[in-house]
PDB file of C-alpha atoms in Angstrom:
ATOM      1  CA  MET A 230       1.854  87.321 -55.255  1.00 84.00           C
ATOM      2  CA  ASN A 231      -1.560  86.039 -54.137  1.00 91.00           C
ATOM      3  CA  LYS A 232      -2.754  85.932 -50.522  1.00 93.00           C
ATOM      4  CA  ASP A 233      -1.633  82.363 -49.839  1.00 93.00           C
ATOM      5  CA  GLU A 234       1.839  83.003 -51.273  1.00 95.00           C
ATOM      6  CA  LEU A 235       2.115  86.184 -49.224  1.00 96.00           C
ATOM      7  CA  ARG A 236       1.081  84.302 -46.079  1.00 96.00           C
ATOM      8  CA  ARG A 237       3.755  81.660 -46.636  1.00 97.00           C
ATOM      9  CA  CYS A 238       6.361  84.335 -47.355  1.00 97.00           C
ATOM     10  CA  MET A 239       5.546  86.330 -44.220  1.00 98.00           C
ATOM     11  CA  ILE A 240       5.468  83.274 -41.954  1.00 98.00           C
ATOM     12  CA  ALA A 241       8.867  82.152 -43.283  1.00 98.00           C
ATOM     13  CA  ARG A 242      10.358  85.620 -42.861  1.00 98.00           C
ATOM     14  CA  ARG A 243       8.911  86.035 -39.385  1.00 98.00           C
ATOM     15  CA  ASN A 244      10.193  82.610 -38.316  1.00 98.00           C
ATOM     16  CA  SER A 245      13.688  83.397 -39.655  1.00 98.00           C
ATOM     17  CA  GLN A 246      14.231  86.001 -36.925  1.00 98.00           C
ATOM     18  CA  ASN A 247      16.206  84.987 -33.863  1.00 98.00           C
ATOM     19  CA  ASN A 248      14.677  85.199 -30.388  1.00 98.00           C
ATOM     20  CA  LYS A 249      16.760  88.232 -29.431  1.00 98.00           C
ATOM     21  CA  ASP A 250      15.482  90.213 -32.427  1.00 98.00           C
ATOM     22  CA  ILE A 251      11.886  89.176 -31.739  1.00 98.00           C
ATOM     23  CA  GLU A 252      12.167  90.274 -28.106  1.00 98.00           C
ATOM     24  CA  LYS A 253      13.852  93.595 -28.934  1.00 99.00           C
ATOM     25  CA  LYS A 254      11.391  94.513 -31.685  1.00 99.00           C
ATOM     26  CA  SER A 255       8.437  93.423 -29.558  1.00 99.00           C
ATOM     27  CA  GLN A 256       9.586  95.600 -26.651  1.00 99.00           C
ATOM     28  CA  THR A 257       9.790  98.648 -28.932  1.00 99.00           C
ATOM     29  CA  ILE A 258       6.361  97.970 -30.438  1.00 99.00           C
ATOM     30  CA  ILE A 259       4.739  97.458 -27.027  1.00 98.00           C
ATOM     31  CA  SER A 260       6.448 100.571 -25.633  1.00 98.00           C
ATOM     32  CA  ASN A 261       5.013 102.661 -28.478  1.00 96.00           C
ATOM     33  CA  LEU A 262       1.593 101.099 -27.963  1.00 97.00           C
ATOM     34  CA  SER A 263       1.650 101.844 -24.231  1.00 97.00           C
ATOM     35  CA  LYS A 264       2.364 105.547 -24.899  1.00 95.00           C
ATOM     36  CA  LEU A 265      -0.800 106.045 -26.933  1.00 94.00           C
ATOM     37  CA  SER A 266      -3.475 108.142 -25.264  1.00 93.00           C
ATOM     38  CA  VAL A 267      -6.013 105.568 -26.415  1.00 94.00           C
ATOM     39  CA  TYR A 268      -4.242 103.054 -24.173  1.00 96.00           C
ATOM     40  CA  LYS A 269      -4.256 105.472 -21.242  1.00 95.00           C
ATOM     41  CA  TYR A 270      -7.995 106.092 -21.533  1.00 94.00           C
ATOM     42  CA  SER A 271      -9.061 102.572 -22.472  1.00 97.00           C
ATOM     43  CA  LYS A 272     -10.929 100.532 -19.905  1.00 97.00           C
ATOM     44  CA  PHE A 273     -11.410  97.169 -21.615  1.00 98.00           C
ATOM     45  CA  ILE A 274      -8.731  95.827 -23.965  1.00 99.00           C
ATOM     46  CA  PHE A 275      -8.948  92.802 -26.234  1.00 99.00           C
ATOM     47  CA  VAL A 276      -5.491  91.459 -27.068  1.00 99.00           C
ATOM     48  CA  TYR A 277      -4.226  88.307 -28.741  1.00 98.00           C
ATOM     49  CA  VAL A 278      -1.862  86.017 -26.829  1.00 98.00           C
ATOM     50  CA  SER A 279       1.342  85.779 -28.848  1.00 98.00           C
ATOM     51  CA  PHE A 280       2.358  82.456 -30.370  1.00 96.00           C
ATOM     52  CA  ARG A 281       5.628  81.348 -31.939  1.00 96.00           C
ATOM     53  CA  SER A 282       7.240  84.300 -33.757  1.00 98.00           C
ATOM     54  CA  GLU A 283       4.381  86.804 -33.396  1.00 98.00           C
ATOM     55  CA  VAL A 284       4.991  90.157 -31.705  1.00 99.00           C
ATOM     56  CA  ILE A 285       5.155  89.234 -28.014  1.00 99.00           C
ATOM     57  CA  THR A 286       2.135  90.416 -26.018  1.00 99.00           C
ATOM     58  CA  LYS A 287       2.466  88.619 -22.678  1.00 98.00           C
ATOM     59  CA  GLY A 288       4.331  91.487 -20.980  1.00 98.00           C
ATOM     60  CA  PHE A 289       1.761  93.950 -22.309  1.00 98.00           C
ATOM     61  CA  ILE A 290      -1.053  91.854 -20.846  1.00 99.00           C
ATOM     62  CA  MET A 291       0.602  91.727 -17.416  1.00 98.00           C
ATOM     63  CA  ASN A 292       1.322  95.471 -17.387  1.00 98.00           C
ATOM     64  CA  ALA A 293      -2.187  96.356 -18.556  1.00 98.00           C
ATOM     65  CA  ILE A 294      -3.670  94.303 -15.717  1.00 98.00           C
ATOM     66  CA  LYS A 295      -1.344  96.138 -13.288  1.00 98.00           C
ATOM     67  CA  ASP A 296      -2.559  99.431 -14.789  1.00 98.00           C
ATOM     68  CA  GLY A 297      -6.106  98.481 -13.834  1.00 98.00           C
ATOM     69  CA  LYS A 298      -7.326  97.622 -17.332  1.00 98.00           C
ATOM     70  CA  ARG A 299      -9.835  94.874 -17.957  1.00 98.00           C
ATOM     71  CA  ILE A 300      -8.300  92.376 -20.372  1.00 99.00           C
ATOM     72  CA  ALA A 301      -9.975  89.934 -22.733  1.00 99.00           C
ATOM     73  CA  VAL A 302      -8.132  87.364 -24.825  1.00 98.00           C
ATOM     74  CA  PRO A 303      -9.432  85.117 -27.605  1.00 98.00           C
ATOM     75  CA  LEU A 304     -10.883  81.679 -27.012  1.00 97.00           C
ATOM     76  CA  THR A 305     -11.003  79.774 -30.301  1.00 94.00           C
ATOM     77  CA  LEU A 306     -14.050  77.665 -31.097  1.00 94.00           C
ATOM     78  CA  ALA A 307     -12.637  75.803 -34.086  1.00 92.00           C
ATOM     79  CA  GLU A 308     -15.837  73.880 -34.844  1.00 93.00           C
ATOM     80  CA  LYS A 309     -17.722  77.182 -35.272  1.00 94.00           C
ATOM     81  CA  LYS A 310     -14.717  79.059 -36.714  1.00 93.00           C
ATOM     82  CA  ILE A 311     -15.159  81.911 -34.254  1.00 95.00           C
ATOM     83  CA  ILE A 312     -13.256  83.485 -31.401  1.00 96.00           C
ATOM     84  CA  GLN A 313     -14.897  84.575 -28.176  1.00 97.00           C
ATOM     85  CA  PRO A 314     -13.428  87.324 -25.971  1.00 98.00           C
ATOM     86  CA  CYS A 315     -12.810  85.979 -22.465  1.00 98.00           C
ATOM     87  CA  GLU A 316     -11.805  88.160 -19.543  1.00 98.00           C
ATOM     88  CA  ILE A 317      -8.694  87.180 -17.596  1.00 98.00           C
ATOM     89  CA  ARG A 318      -6.961  88.637 -14.550  1.00 96.00           C
ATOM     90  CA  SER A 319      -3.691  86.713 -14.854  1.00 96.00           C
ATOM     91  CA  LEU A 320      -1.661  84.777 -17.398  1.00 96.00           C
ATOM     92  CA  ASN A 321      -1.991  81.848 -14.988  1.00 95.00           C
ATOM     93  CA  GLU A 322      -5.586  81.480 -16.210  1.00 96.00           C
ATOM     94  CA  LEU A 323      -4.287  80.389 -19.639  1.00 97.00           C
ATOM     95  CA  ALA A 324      -3.370  76.948 -20.955  1.00 96.00           C
ATOM     96  CA  PRO A 325      -2.472  75.597 -24.417  1.00 96.00           C
ATOM     97  CA  GLY A 326      -5.634  75.324 -26.489  1.00 93.00           C
ATOM     98  CA  THR A 327      -6.393  75.280 -30.210  1.00 86.00           C
ATOM     99  CA  TRP A 328      -3.152  74.873 -32.217  1.00 89.00           C
ATOM    100  CA  GLY A 329      -1.184  75.117 -28.955  1.00 94.00           C
ATOM    101  CA  ILE A 330      -1.993  78.810 -28.495  1.00 95.00           C
ATOM    102  CA  LEU A 331      -2.491  79.905 -24.886  1.00 97.00           C
ATOM    103  CA  GLU A 332      -6.210  80.379 -24.198  1.00 96.00           C
ATOM    104  CA  PRO A 333      -8.480  80.620 -21.146  1.00 96.00           C
ATOM    105  CA  LYS A 334      -8.670  77.214 -19.484  1.00 93.00           C
ATOM    106  CA  LYS A 335     -11.679  75.139 -20.501  1.00 83.00           C
ATOM    107  CA  GLY A 336     -14.569  75.332 -18.065  1.00 81.00           C
ATOM    108  CA  ASN A 337     -12.980  78.254 -16.237  1.00 79.00           C
ATOM    109  CA  TYR A 338     -13.520  81.315 -18.376  1.00 86.00           C
ATOM    110  CA  LYS A 339     -15.795  84.315 -18.560  1.00 94.00           C
ATOM    111  CA  VAL A 340     -17.055  85.219 -22.039  1.00 96.00           C
ATOM    112  CA  VAL A 341     -17.680  88.957 -22.302  1.00 97.00           C
ATOM    113  CA  ASP A 342     -19.814  91.115 -24.565  1.00 97.00           C
ATOM    114  CA  SER A 343     -17.506  92.296 -27.360  1.00 97.00           C
ATOM    115  CA  SER A 344     -19.368  95.615 -27.545  1.00 96.00           C
ATOM    116  CA  GLN A 345     -17.778  96.510 -24.168  1.00 97.00           C
ATOM    117  CA  ILE A 346     -14.269  96.444 -25.656  1.00 98.00           C
ATOM    118  CA  ASP A 347     -12.867  99.882 -26.436  1.00 96.00           C
ATOM    119  CA  LEU A 348      -9.408  98.870 -27.684  1.00 98.00           C
ATOM    120  CA  ALA A 349      -8.383  95.789 -29.681  1.00 98.00           C
ATOM    121  CA  ILE A 350      -4.795  94.681 -30.339  1.00 99.00           C
ATOM    122  CA  VAL A 351      -4.965  92.611 -33.502  1.00 98.00           C
ATOM    123  CA  PRO A 352      -2.390  90.222 -35.010  1.00 97.00           C
ATOM    124  CA  GLY A 353      -1.747  89.865 -38.717  1.00 97.00           C
ATOM    125  CA  LEU A 354       0.658  88.367 -41.209  1.00 98.00           C
ATOM    126  CA  ALA A 355       0.760  91.622 -43.183  1.00 98.00           C
ATOM    127  CA  PHE A 356      -0.715  95.119 -43.144  1.00 98.00           C
ATOM    128  CA  ASP A 357      -0.691  97.836 -45.795  1.00 98.00           C
ATOM    129  CA  TYR A 358      -0.695 101.633 -45.939  1.00 97.00           C
ATOM    130  CA  SER A 359      -4.461 101.646 -46.418  1.00 97.00           C
ATOM    131  CA  PHE A 360      -4.695  99.930 -42.999  1.00 98.00           C
ATOM    132  CA  ASN A 361      -5.858  96.618 -44.439  1.00 97.00           C
ATOM    133  CA  ARG A 362      -4.877  93.409 -42.670  1.00 97.00           C
ATOM    134  CA  LEU A 363      -3.963  89.951 -43.932  1.00 96.00           C
ATOM    135  CA  GLY A 364      -4.699  87.191 -41.419  1.00 94.00           C
ATOM    136  CA  TYR A 365      -4.016  83.478 -41.494  1.00 93.00           C
ATOM    137  CA  GLY A 366      -6.938  82.830 -43.834  1.00 89.00           C
ATOM    138  CA  ALA A 367      -9.563  81.228 -41.599  1.00 91.00           C
ATOM    139  CA  GLY A 368     -11.562  84.438 -41.123  1.00 91.00           C
ATOM    140  CA  TYR A 369     -11.697  84.417 -37.310  1.00 95.00           C
ATOM    141  CA  TYR A 370     -10.972  88.129 -36.965  1.00 96.00           C
ATOM    142  CA  ASP A 371     -13.100  88.982 -40.011  1.00 93.00           C
ATOM    143  CA  ARG A 372     -16.035  87.575 -38.055  1.00 94.00           C
ATOM    144  CA  PHE A 373     -15.009  88.945 -34.657  1.00 97.00           C
ATOM    145  CA  LEU A 374     -14.109  92.583 -35.389  1.00 96.00           C
ATOM    146  CA  PRO A 375     -17.575  93.611 -36.679  1.00 95.00           C
ATOM    147  CA  SER A 376     -19.067  92.447 -33.354  1.00 95.00           C
ATOM    148  CA  MET A 377     -17.201  95.189 -31.514  1.00 95.00           C
ATOM    149  CA  ASN A 378     -18.484  98.678 -30.832  1.00 93.00           C
ATOM    150  CA  SER A 379     -17.946 100.799 -33.950  1.00 91.00           C
ATOM    151  CA  LEU A 380     -16.061 103.350 -31.822  1.00 92.00           C
ATOM    152  CA  ALA A 381     -13.557 100.774 -30.541  1.00 96.00           C
ATOM    153  CA  ILE A 382     -10.006 101.447 -31.704  1.00 96.00           C
ATOM    154  CA  LYS A 383      -8.339  98.628 -33.631  1.00 97.00           C
ATOM    155  CA  ILE A 384      -4.540  98.509 -33.552  1.00 98.00           C
ATOM    156  CA  GLY A 385      -2.521  96.158 -35.731  1.00 99.00           C
ATOM    157  CA  ILE A 386       0.957  95.347 -34.431  1.00 99.00           C
ATOM    158  CA  CYS A 387       3.630  93.738 -36.583  1.00 99.00           C
ATOM    159  CA  TYR A 388       7.292  93.780 -37.522  1.00 99.00           C
ATOM    160  CA  ASP A 389       8.237  96.463 -40.007  1.00 99.00           C
ATOM    161  CA  PHE A 390       8.833  93.988 -42.845  1.00 99.00           C
ATOM    162  CA  GLN A 391       5.181  92.922 -42.522  1.00 99.00           C
ATOM    163  CA  LEU A 392       4.039  96.394 -43.595  1.00 98.00           C
ATOM    164  CA  ILE A 393       3.687  96.387 -47.386  1.00 98.00           C
ATOM    165  CA  ASP A 394       2.438  98.812 -50.019  1.00 97.00           C
ATOM    166  CA  SER A 395      -0.856  97.174 -50.850  1.00 95.00           C
ATOM    167  CA  LEU A 396      -2.992  94.166 -49.945  1.00 95.00           C
ATOM    168  CA  PRO A 397      -5.985  92.812 -51.833  1.00 87.00           C
ATOM    169  CA  ALA A 398      -8.986  94.034 -49.813  1.00 83.00           C
ATOM    170  CA  GLU A 399     -12.425  92.456 -49.637  1.00 82.00           C
ATOM    171  CA  LYS A 400     -15.656  94.313 -48.871  1.00 80.00           C
ATOM    172  CA  TYR A 401     -15.952  92.586 -45.487  1.00 79.00           C
ATOM    173  CA  ASP A 402     -12.404  93.526 -44.384  1.00 83.00           C
ATOM    174  CA  ILE A 403     -12.255  95.812 -41.353  1.00 91.00           C
ATOM    175  CA  PRO A 404      -9.382  98.328 -41.567  1.00 95.00           C
ATOM    176  CA  MET A 405      -7.160  99.089 -38.600  1.00 97.00           C
ATOM    177  CA  ASP A 406      -7.140 102.539 -36.984  1.00 96.00           C
ATOM    178  CA  VAL A 407      -3.450 102.332 -36.093  1.00 97.00           C
ATOM    179  CA  ILE A 408      -0.528 100.187 -37.227  1.00 98.00           C
ATOM    180  CA  ILE A 409       2.557  99.938 -35.023  1.00 98.00           C
ATOM    181  CA  THR A 410       5.898  98.427 -36.000  1.00 98.00           C
ATOM    182  CA  GLU A 411       9.289  98.751 -34.327  1.00 98.00           C
ATOM    183  CA  LYS A 412      10.076 101.611 -36.736  1.00 98.00           C
ATOM    184  CA  ARG A 413       6.849 103.551 -37.218  1.00 96.00           C
ATOM    185  CA  LEU A 414       3.354 104.417 -36.098  1.00 95.00           C
ATOM    186  CA  LEU A 415       0.670 104.958 -38.711  1.00 96.00           C
ATOM    187  CA  PHE A 416      -2.690 106.568 -37.974  1.00 95.00           C
ATOM    188  CA  ARG A 417      -5.653 106.241 -40.313  1.00 94.00           C
ATOM    189  CA  ASP A 418      -7.095 109.457 -38.828  1.00 89.00           C
ATOM    190  CA  PRO A 419      -4.260 111.406 -37.150  1.00 78.00           C
ATOM    191  CA  ASN A 420      -6.758 113.795 -35.542  1.00 76.00           C
ATOM    192  CA  LYS A 421      -8.490 110.945 -33.741  1.00 70.00           C
ATOM    193  CA  ILE A 422      -5.593 109.448 -31.804  1.00 63.00           C
ATOM    194  CA  SER A 423      -2.503 111.069 -30.280  1.00 58.00           C
ATOM    195  CA  LEU A 424       0.715 109.289 -29.376  1.00 50.00           C
ATOM    196  CA  ARG A 425       1.649 110.761 -26.018  1.00 48.00           C
ATOM    197  CA  LYS A 426      -0.075 110.619 -22.671  1.00 46.00           C
TER     198      LYS A 426
END
C-alpha cells in the first residue's frame, strides 16, 4: 500500500467510528498525555485543534490553559503552504479557517517564535514503531517541526488502529519522541521521558 492509499484507508477507518467511541478513546489518550512529566514541566505547548474524526484536543487545550500553560495552535497559510504557531488564551479566540478547521481569528492573533515551544502535540493519519508519522500529504508539519527547538518534545496522538508496523520514511521526516493511543504509550528514548508526575 502506498502513502496515498494508506491515507485514504486511515481516513475511512477513522471516519467509520461513532462519536461515542471517538470521545471515549480521546479522553483516554488525553488522560495519558496529561500524566506525562513532560506535560507537567512544559511551559509552552503547541497543539493542533481537532477536526472531524481526529483525536479530540479541545478539552486538553482548555485544561492546559487552566494549568497555567502557554498554548499555541496552528494558523494555516495555504498560499505559502505553512503553518504559524499563534498563542491563544481561550477557545473563544478561534473561528473556522482553512478547510473549516478552527484557527485564530484573522487580524486578531499573536504569532510566536516556534523555538519557544517545548512540547508539541502533533496529528497524523498513521504512525509506526520507528516513530515516523504520515500526515495528510501537504507537508505543513514537515516544514513546521524543524523550526522548533531541537530539545522540544514531539508527541503524536492517534487511535490504536493508526499505529502500524512500518511507514515509508523520507530523509526530511521528523520522528516523534512519544506516540500515545488509547491502548499504549511508546517512547523513542524511555530514559528521556517518564509517564507519571
